[in-house]
Amino acid sequence: MRKVLILGANGQIARHAIELFLQNTDAELTLYLRNPRRLGNIDPNRVRIIEGDVLNIETLIDAMTGQDVVYANLAGDLERMAKTIVEAMGRAELKRLLFISSMGIYDEVPGQTYRSILDPYRNSAGVVEASDLDYTILRPAWFTHKDEIDYETTQKGEPFKGGIVSCKSVADLVVKLAETPGMEVRRSLGVNKPE
Ligand SMILES: NC(=O)c1ccc[n+]([C@@H]2O[C@H](COP(=O)([O-])OP(=O)(O)OC[C@H]3O[C@@H](n4cnc5c(N)ncnc54)[C@H](OP(=O)(O)O)[C@@H]3O)[C@@H](O)[C@H]2O)c1
């Protein structure tokens, strides 16, 4: 049984991932978020909830104790968050990190040039890649809210494919990565709906 810590558990992808974890796996979930009241009607018997800010390293290290996988589903000052997570994982002696980023951070999308709005995504990915963690970075395309699981991945260094992907698809990949030791370790994956 995998123990998974979800940082930013009220995020869109995280909410889908929580549903898929609870439906399809026996993973033990710890949901880490700033405002637990926003979670609504998640079964309290299946999850542990920790109120906290990712930038608070002591609370973060406490939450990491005994976990197998850390899944970061965050937005905002991502570079600072990535530095805090990497340091906390080192101190908690954890290795496996799933980190949601964005398409475009390596200027890999055909026909599009890199825009500075992606700096937090690029810089945070750089922090994660420079760490000694067993990371997988996900670079999703633009989200759709379709109730479908339909995606393919590209590796770092390959051109990005497509332009959209459903939130549920990204969540499905998160669950597979969390449940499968060694899958796509130290890789950065583009995630898109096949055209
Ligand atoms: N929209 C797209 O098409 C698209 C495409 C590719 C990538 N992305 C990126 O993919 C990532 C995941 O997307 P999403 O839609 O699932 O994200 P989201 O719904 O925006 O959720 C991000 C979460 O981060 C949490 N957060 C921010 N700062 C925090 C802190 N200091 N401590 C703890 N939690 C904090 C927020 O918590 P609160 O609820 O407390 O604010 C929020 O729940 C985002 O960075 C997004 O920009 C988006």
PDB file of C-alpha atoms and ligand atoms in Angstrom:
ATOM      1  CA  MET A   1       0.000   0.000   0.000  1.00  0.00           C
ATOM      2  CA  ARG A   2       1.515   3.314  -1.127  1.00  0.00           C
ATOM      3  CA  LYS A   3       1.462   6.345   1.127  1.00  0.00           C
ATOM      4  CA  VAL A   4       0.973   9.452  -0.958  1.00  0.00           C
ATOM      5  CA  LEU A   5       1.249  13.051   0.226  1.00  0.00           C
ATOM      6  CA  ILE A   6      -0.668  15.487  -1.994  1.00  0.00           C
ATOM      7  CA  LEU A   7       0.517  19.094  -1.788  1.00  0.00           C
ATOM      8  CA  GLY A   8      -2.068  21.629  -2.947  1.00  0.00           C
ATOM      9  CA  ALA A   9      -4.797  19.025  -2.587  1.00  0.00           C
ATOM     10  CA  ASN A  10      -7.580  21.400  -3.563  1.00  0.00           C
ATOM     11  CA  GLY A  11      -6.100  22.010  -7.016  1.00  0.00           C
ATOM     12  CA  GLN A  12      -8.090  20.911 -10.063  1.00  0.00           C
ATOM     13  CA  ILE A  13      -5.828  18.017 -11.060  1.00  0.00           C
ATOM     14  CA  ALA A  14      -5.363  16.984  -7.450  1.00  0.00           C
ATOM     15  CA  ARG A  15      -9.128  16.709  -6.947  1.00  0.00           C
ATOM     16  CA  HIS A  16      -9.394  14.338  -9.908  1.00  0.00           C
ATOM     17  CA  ALA A  17      -6.364  12.380  -8.696  1.00  0.00           C
ATOM     18  CA  ILE A  18      -7.862  11.987  -5.210  1.00  0.00           C
ATOM     19  CA  GLU A  19     -11.031  10.558  -6.755  1.00  0.00           C
ATOM     20  CA  LEU A  20      -9.054   8.094  -8.910  1.00  0.00           C
ATOM     21  CA  PHE A  21      -6.794   7.044  -6.016  1.00  0.00           C
ATOM     22  CA  LEU A  22      -9.839   6.363  -3.837  1.00  0.00           C
ATOM     23  CA  GLN A  23     -11.744   4.527  -6.602  1.00  0.00           C
ATOM     24  CA  ASN A  24      -8.945   2.438  -8.065  1.00  0.00           C
ATOM     25  CA  THR A  25      -6.193   1.945  -5.470  1.00  0.00           C
ATOM     26  CA  ASP A  26      -5.677   1.226  -1.814  1.00  0.00           C
ATOM     27  CA  ALA A  27      -3.230   4.136  -1.445  1.00  0.00           C
ATOM     28  CA  GLU A  28      -3.183   5.953   1.858  1.00  0.00           C
ATOM     29  CA  LEU A  29      -3.623   9.632   1.110  1.00  0.00           C
ATOM     30  CA  THR A  30      -2.503  12.636   3.093  1.00  0.00           C
ATOM     31  CA  LEU A  31      -3.978  15.864   1.772  1.00  0.00           C
ATOM     32  CA  TYR A  32      -1.921  18.964   2.493  1.00  0.00           C
ATOM     33  CA  LEU A  33      -3.565  22.298   1.805  1.00  0.00           C
ATOM     34  CA  ARG A  34      -4.014  25.804   3.115  1.00  0.00           C
ATOM     35  CA  ASN A  35      -7.776  25.676   3.547  1.00  0.00           C
ATOM     36  CA  PRO A  36      -9.261  22.212   4.288  1.00  0.00           C
ATOM     37  CA  ARG A  37     -12.818  23.615   4.390  1.00  0.00           C
ATOM     38  CA  ARG A  38     -12.627  23.874   0.584  1.00  0.00           C
ATOM     39  CA  LEU A  39     -12.379  20.091   0.240  1.00  0.00           C
ATOM     40  CA  GLY A  40     -16.065  19.432   0.726  1.00  0.00           C
ATOM     41  CA  ASN A  41     -17.328  15.894   1.049  1.00  0.00           C
ATOM     42  CA  ILE A  42     -14.214  13.718   0.803  1.00  0.00           C
ATOM     43  CA  ASP A  43     -14.536  10.544   2.903  1.00  0.00           C
ATOM     44  CA  PRO A  44     -12.588  11.354   6.088  1.00  0.00           C
ATOM     45  CA  ASN A  45     -12.042   7.632   6.763  1.00  0.00           C
ATOM     46  CA  ARG A  46      -9.847   7.239   3.697  1.00  0.00           C
ATOM     47  CA  VAL A  47      -7.690  10.361   3.975  1.00  0.00           C
ATOM     48  CA  ARG A  48      -5.647  12.322   6.476  1.00  0.00           C
ATOM     49  CA  ILE A  49      -5.868  16.084   6.145  1.00  0.00           C
ATOM     50  CA  ILE A  50      -3.131  18.518   7.130  1.00  0.00           C
ATOM     51  CA  GLU A  51      -3.679  22.254   7.062  1.00  0.00           C
ATOM     52  CA  GLY A  52      -0.478  23.926   5.942  1.00  0.00           C
ATOM     53  CA  ASP A  53       1.401  26.181   3.591  1.00  0.00           C
ATOM     54  CA  VAL A  54       3.999  24.508   1.376  1.00  0.00           C
ATOM     55  CA  LEU A  55       6.411  27.308   2.204  1.00  0.00           C
ATOM     56  CA  ASN A  56       6.298  26.308   5.882  1.00  0.00           C
ATOM     57  CA  ILE A  57       9.122  23.775   5.893  1.00  0.00           C
ATOM     58  CA  GLU A  58       8.615  22.435   9.403  1.00  0.00           C
ATOM     59  CA  THR A  59       4.931  21.549   8.813  1.00  0.00           C
ATOM     60  CA  LEU A  60       5.944  20.096   5.471  1.00  0.00           C
ATOM     61  CA  ILE A  61       8.638  17.851   6.967  1.00  0.00           C
ATOM     62  CA  ASP A  62       6.147  16.619   9.589  1.00  0.00           C
ATOM     63  CA  ALA A  63       3.652  15.779   6.832  1.00  0.00           C
ATOM     64  CA  MET A  64       6.337  13.927   4.863  1.00  0.00           C
ATOM     65  CA  THR A  65       7.246  11.558   7.664  1.00  0.00           C
ATOM     66  CA  GLY A  66       6.464   7.977   6.636  1.00  0.00           C
ATOM     67  CA  GLN A  67       5.277   8.822   3.096  1.00  0.00           C
ATOM     68  CA  ASP A  68       6.353   6.970  -0.070  1.00  0.00           C
ATOM     69  CA  VAL A  69       5.437   9.554  -2.688  1.00  0.00           C
ATOM     70  CA  VAL A  70       5.094  13.337  -2.697  1.00  0.00           C
ATOM     71  CA  TYR A  71       2.801  14.753  -5.398  1.00  0.00           C
ATOM     72  CA  ALA A  72       3.022  18.529  -5.808  1.00  0.00           C
ATOM     73  CA  ASN A  73       0.030  20.159  -7.515  1.00  0.00           C
ATOM     74  CA  LEU A  74       0.791  23.815  -6.951  1.00  0.00           C
ATOM     75  CA  ALA A  75       0.587  27.269  -8.506  1.00  0.00           C
ATOM     76  CA  GLY A  76       2.171  30.589  -7.549  1.00  0.00           C
ATOM     77  CA  ASP A  77       5.792  31.083  -6.467  1.00  0.00           C
ATOM     78  CA  LEU A  78       6.751  27.669  -7.790  1.00  0.00           C
ATOM     79  CA  GLU A  79      10.510  28.170  -7.634  1.00  0.00           C
ATOM     80  CA  ARG A  80      10.399  28.933  -3.902  1.00  0.00           C
ATOM     81  CA  MET A  81       7.964  26.056  -3.372  1.00  0.00           C
ATOM     82  CA  ALA A  82      10.224  23.644  -5.292  1.00  0.00           C
ATOM     83  CA  LYS A  83      13.254  24.680  -3.208  1.00  0.00           C
ATOM     84  CA  THR A  84      11.285  24.153   0.003  1.00  0.00           C
ATOM     85  CA  ILE A  85       9.955  20.766  -1.133  1.00  0.00           C
ATOM     86  CA  VAL A  86      13.398  19.535  -2.233  1.00  0.00           C
ATOM     87  CA  GLU A  87      14.954  20.588   1.066  1.00  0.00           C
ATOM     88  CA  ALA A  88      12.091  19.095   3.097  1.00  0.00           C
ATOM     89  CA  MET A  89      12.295  15.788   1.191  1.00  0.00           C
ATOM     90  CA  GLY A  90      16.034  15.639   1.843  1.00  0.00           C
ATOM     91  CA  ARG A  91      15.493  16.178   5.548  1.00  0.00           C
ATOM     92  CA  ALA A  92      12.609  13.678   5.647  1.00  0.00           C
ATOM     93  CA  GLU A  93      14.713  11.201   3.615  1.00  0.00           C
ATOM     94  CA  LEU A  94      12.105  10.829   0.882  1.00  0.00           C
ATOM     95  CA  LYS A  95      12.990  10.272  -2.762  1.00  0.00           C
ATOM     96  CA  ARG A  96       9.908  10.058  -4.991  1.00  0.00           C
ATOM     97  CA  LEU A  97       8.438  13.350  -6.227  1.00  0.00           C
ATOM     98  CA  LEU A  98       5.752  13.974  -8.839  1.00  0.00           C
ATOM     99  CA  PHE A  99       5.719  17.651  -9.805  1.00  0.00           C
ATOM    100  CA  ILE A 100       3.118  19.308 -12.037  1.00  0.00           C
ATOM    101  CA  SER A 101       4.614  21.940 -14.322  1.00  0.00           C
ATOM    102  CA  SER A 102       3.489  23.163 -17.747  1.00  0.00           C
ATOM    103  CA  MET A 103       4.102  22.615 -21.423  1.00  0.00           C
ATOM    104  CA  GLY A 104       6.481  25.122 -22.989  1.00  0.00           C
ATOM    105  CA  ILE A 105       9.189  25.318 -20.324  1.00  0.00           C
ATOM    106  CA  TYR A 106      11.908  24.015 -22.644  1.00  0.00           C
ATOM    107  CA  ASP A 107      10.605  25.969 -25.643  1.00  0.00           C
ATOM    108  CA  GLU A 108       9.479  22.581 -26.900  1.00  0.00           C
ATOM    109  CA  VAL A 109       6.069  23.479 -28.343  1.00  0.00           C
ATOM    110  CA  PRO A 110       6.244  23.675 -32.151  1.00  0.00           C
ATOM    111  CA  GLY A 111       5.148  27.075 -33.449  1.00  0.00           C
ATOM    112  CA  GLN A 112       5.313  28.782 -30.041  1.00  0.00           C
ATOM    113  CA  THR A 113       8.154  30.746 -28.525  1.00  0.00           C
ATOM    114  CA  TYR A 114       8.966  30.674 -24.819  1.00  0.00           C
ATOM    115  CA  ARG A 115       7.136  33.339 -22.787  1.00  0.00           C
ATOM    116  CA  SER A 116       8.316  34.777 -19.463  1.00  0.00           C
ATOM    117  CA  ILE A 117       4.970  33.882 -17.858  1.00  0.00           C
ATOM    118  CA  LEU A 118       6.434  30.369 -17.776  1.00  0.00           C
ATOM    119  CA  ASP A 119       9.488  31.430 -15.727  1.00  0.00           C
ATOM    120  CA  PRO A 120       8.122  30.013 -12.423  1.00  0.00           C
ATOM    121  CA  TYR A 121       7.461  26.692 -14.190  1.00  0.00           C
ATOM    122  CA  ARG A 122      10.854  26.572 -15.890  1.00  0.00           C
ATOM    123  CA  ASN A 123      12.772  27.659 -12.779  1.00  0.00           C
ATOM    124  CA  SER A 124      10.975  25.251 -10.461  1.00  0.00           C
ATOM    125  CA  ALA A 125      11.546  22.393 -12.898  1.00  0.00           C
ATOM    126  CA  GLY A 126      15.225  23.348 -12.887  1.00  0.00           C
ATOM    127  CA  VAL A 127      15.320  23.120  -9.098  1.00  0.00           C
ATOM    128  CA  VAL A 128      13.712  19.674  -9.183  1.00  0.00           C
ATOM    129  CA  GLU A 129      16.006  18.432 -11.971  1.00  0.00           C
ATOM    130  CA  ALA A 130      19.100  19.638 -10.091  1.00  0.00           C
ATOM    131  CA  SER A 131      18.083  17.665  -6.996  1.00  0.00           C
ATOM    132  CA  ASP A 132      19.008  14.053  -6.288  1.00  0.00           C
ATOM    133  CA  LEU A 133      15.332  13.098  -6.015  1.00  0.00           C
ATOM    134  CA  ASP A 134      13.546  10.406  -8.033  1.00  0.00           C
ATOM    135  CA  TYR A 135      11.357  12.989  -9.690  1.00  0.00           C
ATOM    136  CA  THR A 136       8.885  12.914 -12.553  1.00  0.00           C
ATOM    137  CA  ILE A 137       7.900  16.336 -13.867  1.00  0.00           C
ATOM    138  CA  LEU A 138       4.626  16.513 -15.803  1.00  0.00           C
ATOM    139  CA  ARG A 139       4.204  19.181 -18.482  1.00  0.00           C
ATOM    140  CA  PRO A 140       0.511  19.121 -19.391  1.00  0.00           C
ATOM    141  CA  ALA A 141      -1.058  20.869 -22.360  1.00  0.00           C
ATOM    142  CA  TRP A 142      -3.996  23.270 -21.834  1.00  0.00           C
ATOM    143  CA  PHE A 143      -6.568  21.642 -19.567  1.00  0.00           C
ATOM    144  CA  THR A 144     -10.035  20.624 -20.675  1.00  0.00           C
ATOM    145  CA  HIS A 145     -12.754  19.513 -18.285  1.00  0.00           C
ATOM    146  CA  LYS A 146     -13.940  16.593 -20.412  1.00  0.00           C
ATOM    147  CA  ASP A 147     -14.793  13.418 -18.541  1.00  0.00           C
ATOM    148  CA  GLU A 148     -12.257  11.353 -20.496  1.00  0.00           C
ATOM    149  CA  ILE A 149      -8.922   9.632 -20.019  1.00  0.00           C
ATOM    150  CA  ASP A 150      -7.051   9.926 -23.301  1.00  0.00           C
ATOM    151  CA  TYR A 151      -3.418  10.974 -23.401  1.00  0.00           C
ATOM    152  CA  GLU A 152       0.077  10.314 -24.681  1.00  0.00           C
ATOM    153  CA  THR A 153       3.423  11.541 -23.391  1.00  0.00           C
ATOM    154  CA  THR A 154       6.594  12.974 -24.874  1.00  0.00           C
ATOM    155  CA  GLN A 155      10.026  13.030 -23.275  1.00  0.00           C
ATOM    156  CA  LYS A 156      12.223  16.056 -22.605  1.00  0.00           C
ATOM    157  CA  GLY A 157      14.120  16.808 -25.819  1.00  0.00           C
ATOM    158  CA  GLU A 158      11.206  15.762 -28.038  1.00  0.00           C
ATOM    159  CA  PRO A 159       8.809  18.268 -29.610  1.00  0.00           C
ATOM    160  CA  PHE A 160       5.558  18.656 -27.663  1.00  0.00           C
ATOM    161  CA  LYS A 161       2.532  17.059 -29.347  1.00  0.00           C
ATOM    162  CA  GLY A 162      -1.008  18.413 -29.445  1.00  0.00           C
ATOM    163  CA  GLY A 163      -2.332  21.313 -27.422  1.00  0.00           C
ATOM    164  CA  ILE A 164      -4.966  20.110 -24.956  1.00  0.00           C
ATOM    165  CA  VAL A 165      -5.458  17.396 -22.364  1.00  0.00           C
ATOM    166  CA  SER A 166      -8.203  16.648 -19.874  1.00  0.00           C
ATOM    167  CA  CYS A 167      -7.591  17.212 -16.155  1.00  0.00           C
ATOM    168  CA  LYS A 168      -8.719  13.627 -15.611  1.00  0.00           C
ATOM    169  CA  SER A 169      -6.019  12.338 -17.976  1.00  0.00           C
ATOM    170  CA  VAL A 170      -3.259  14.136 -16.086  1.00  0.00           C
ATOM    171  CA  ALA A 171      -4.693  12.778 -12.845  1.00  0.00           C
ATOM    172  CA  ASP A 172      -4.689   9.242 -14.283  1.00  0.00           C
ATOM    173  CA  LEU A 173      -0.991   9.551 -15.107  1.00  0.00           C
ATOM    174  CA  VAL A 174      -0.261  10.879 -11.606  1.00  0.00           C
ATOM    175  CA  VAL A 175      -1.974   7.838 -10.073  1.00  0.00           C
ATOM    176  CA  LYS A 176      -0.060   5.402 -12.325  1.00  0.00           C
ATOM    177  CA  LEU A 177       3.256   7.065 -11.499  1.00  0.00           C
ATOM    178  CA  ALA A 178       2.502   7.040  -7.776  1.00  0.00           C
ATOM    179  CA  GLU A 179       1.492   3.386  -7.847  1.00  0.00           C
ATOM    180  CA  THR A 180       4.347   2.102 -10.026  1.00  0.00           C
ATOM    181  CA  PRO A 181       7.797   2.209  -8.405  1.00  0.00           C
ATOM    182  CA  GLY A 182      10.503   3.217 -10.887  1.00  0.00           C
ATOM    183  CA  MET A 183       8.105   4.467 -13.594  1.00  0.00           C
ATOM    184  CA  GLU A 184       9.551   7.411 -15.579  1.00  0.00           C
ATOM    185  CA  VAL A 185      12.002   8.295 -12.787  1.00  0.00           C
ATOM    186  CA  ARG A 186      14.176  11.395 -13.395  1.00  0.00           C
ATOM    187  CA  ARG A 187      12.129  12.238 -16.462  1.00  0.00           C
ATOM    188  CA  SER A 188      10.094  15.241 -17.565  1.00  0.00           C
ATOM    189  CA  LEU A 189       6.998  14.257 -19.547  1.00  0.00           C
ATOM    190  CA  GLY A 190       4.868  16.291 -21.906  1.00  0.00           C
ATOM    191  CA  VAL A 191       1.223  15.184 -21.568  1.00  0.00           C
ATOM    192  CA  ASN A 192      -1.320  15.759 -24.339  1.00  0.00           C
ATOM    193  CA  LYS A 193      -4.437  14.361 -25.940  1.00  0.00           C
ATOM    194  CA  PRO A 194      -3.506  12.490 -29.127  1.00  0.00           C
ATOM    195  CA  GLU A 195      -4.695  14.326 -32.251  1.00  0.00           C
TER     196      GLU A 195
HETATM  197  N1  LIG B   1      -4.826  25.624 -16.820  1.00  0.00           N
HETATM  198  C1  LIG B   1      -4.086  24.968 -17.711  1.00  0.00           C
HETATM  199  O1  LIG B   1      -4.503  24.759 -18.855  1.00  0.00           O
HETATM  200  C2  LIG B   1      -2.716  24.477 -17.312  1.00  0.00           C
HETATM  201  C3  LIG B   1      -1.944  23.793 -18.245  1.00  0.00           C
HETATM  202  C4  LIG B   1      -0.701  23.283 -17.863  1.00  0.00           C
HETATM  203  C5  LIG B   1      -0.248  23.466 -16.551  1.00  0.00           C
HETATM  204  N2  LIG B   1      -1.016  24.148 -15.652  1.00  0.00           N
HETATM  205  C6  LIG B   1      -0.489  24.297 -14.291  1.00  0.00           C
HETATM  206  O2  LIG B   1      -0.605  23.043 -13.638  1.00  0.00           O
HETATM  207  C7  LIG B   1      -0.587  23.242 -12.223  1.00  0.00           C
HETATM  208  C8  LIG B   1      -1.716  22.461 -11.596  1.00  0.00           C
HETATM  209  O3  LIG B   1      -2.940  22.952 -12.130  1.00  0.00           O
HETATM  210  P1  LIG B   1      -4.304  22.960 -11.303  1.00  0.00           P
HETATM  211  O4  LIG B   1      -5.321  23.604 -12.192  1.00  0.00           O
HETATM  212  O5  LIG B   1      -4.553  21.623 -10.736  1.00  0.00           O
HETATM  213  O6  LIG B   1      -3.901  23.979 -10.147  1.00  0.00           O
HETATM  214  P2  LIG B   1      -4.871  24.905  -9.262  1.00  0.00           P
HETATM  215  O7  LIG B   1      -6.268  24.426  -9.329  1.00  0.00           O
HETATM  216  O8  LIG B   1      -4.557  26.327  -9.614  1.00  0.00           O
HETATM  217  O9  LIG B   1      -4.312  24.568  -7.821  1.00  0.00           O
HETATM  218  C9  LIG B   1      -3.097  25.014  -7.331  1.00  0.00           C
HETATM  219  C10 LIG B   1      -3.139  24.811  -5.834  1.00  0.00           C
HETATM  220  O10 LIG B   1      -1.903  25.303  -5.277  1.00  0.00           O
HETATM  221  C11 LIG B   1      -2.225  25.659  -3.962  1.00  0.00           C
HETATM  222  N3  LIG B   1      -1.202  26.526  -3.392  1.00  0.00           N
HETATM  223  C12 LIG B   1      -0.694  27.672  -3.899  1.00  0.00           C
HETATM  224  N4  LIG B   1       0.234  28.163  -3.063  1.00  0.00           N
HETATM  225  C13 LIG B   1       0.309  27.308  -2.005  1.00  0.00           C
HETATM  226  C14 LIG B   1       1.082  27.278  -0.815  1.00  0.00           C
HETATM  227  N5  LIG B   1       1.996  28.235  -0.561  1.00  0.00           N
HETATM  228  N6  LIG B   1       0.887  26.247   0.053  1.00  0.00           N
HETATM  229  C15 LIG B   1      -0.030  25.272  -0.198  1.00  0.00           C
HETATM  230  N7  LIG B   1      -0.792  25.261  -1.315  1.00  0.00           N
HETATM  231  C16 LIG B   1      -0.626  26.260  -2.194  1.00  0.00           C
HETATM  232  C17 LIG B   1      -3.554  26.392  -4.084  1.00  0.00           C
HETATM  233  O11 LIG B   1      -4.144  26.326  -2.820  1.00  0.00           O
HETATM  234  P3  LIG B   1      -5.336  27.299  -2.320  1.00  0.00           P
HETATM  235  O12 LIG B   1      -6.570  26.510  -2.671  1.00  0.00           O
HETATM  236  O13 LIG B   1      -5.068  27.428  -0.867  1.00  0.00           O
HETATM  237  O14 LIG B   1      -5.177  28.591  -3.088  1.00  0.00           O
HETATM  238  C18 LIG B   1      -4.277  25.567  -5.139  1.00  0.00           C
HETATM  239  O15 LIG B   1      -5.181  24.650  -4.596  1.00  0.00           O
HETATM  240  C19 LIG B   1      -0.721  24.743 -12.009  1.00  0.00           C
HETATM  241  O16 LIG B   1       0.542  25.307 -11.714  1.00  0.00           O
HETATM  242  C20 LIG B   1      -1.222  25.225 -13.364  1.00  0.00           C
HETATM  243  O17 LIG B   1      -0.903  26.579 -13.636  1.00  0.00           O
HETATM  244  C21 LIG B   1      -2.242  24.654 -16.014  1.00  0.00           C
END
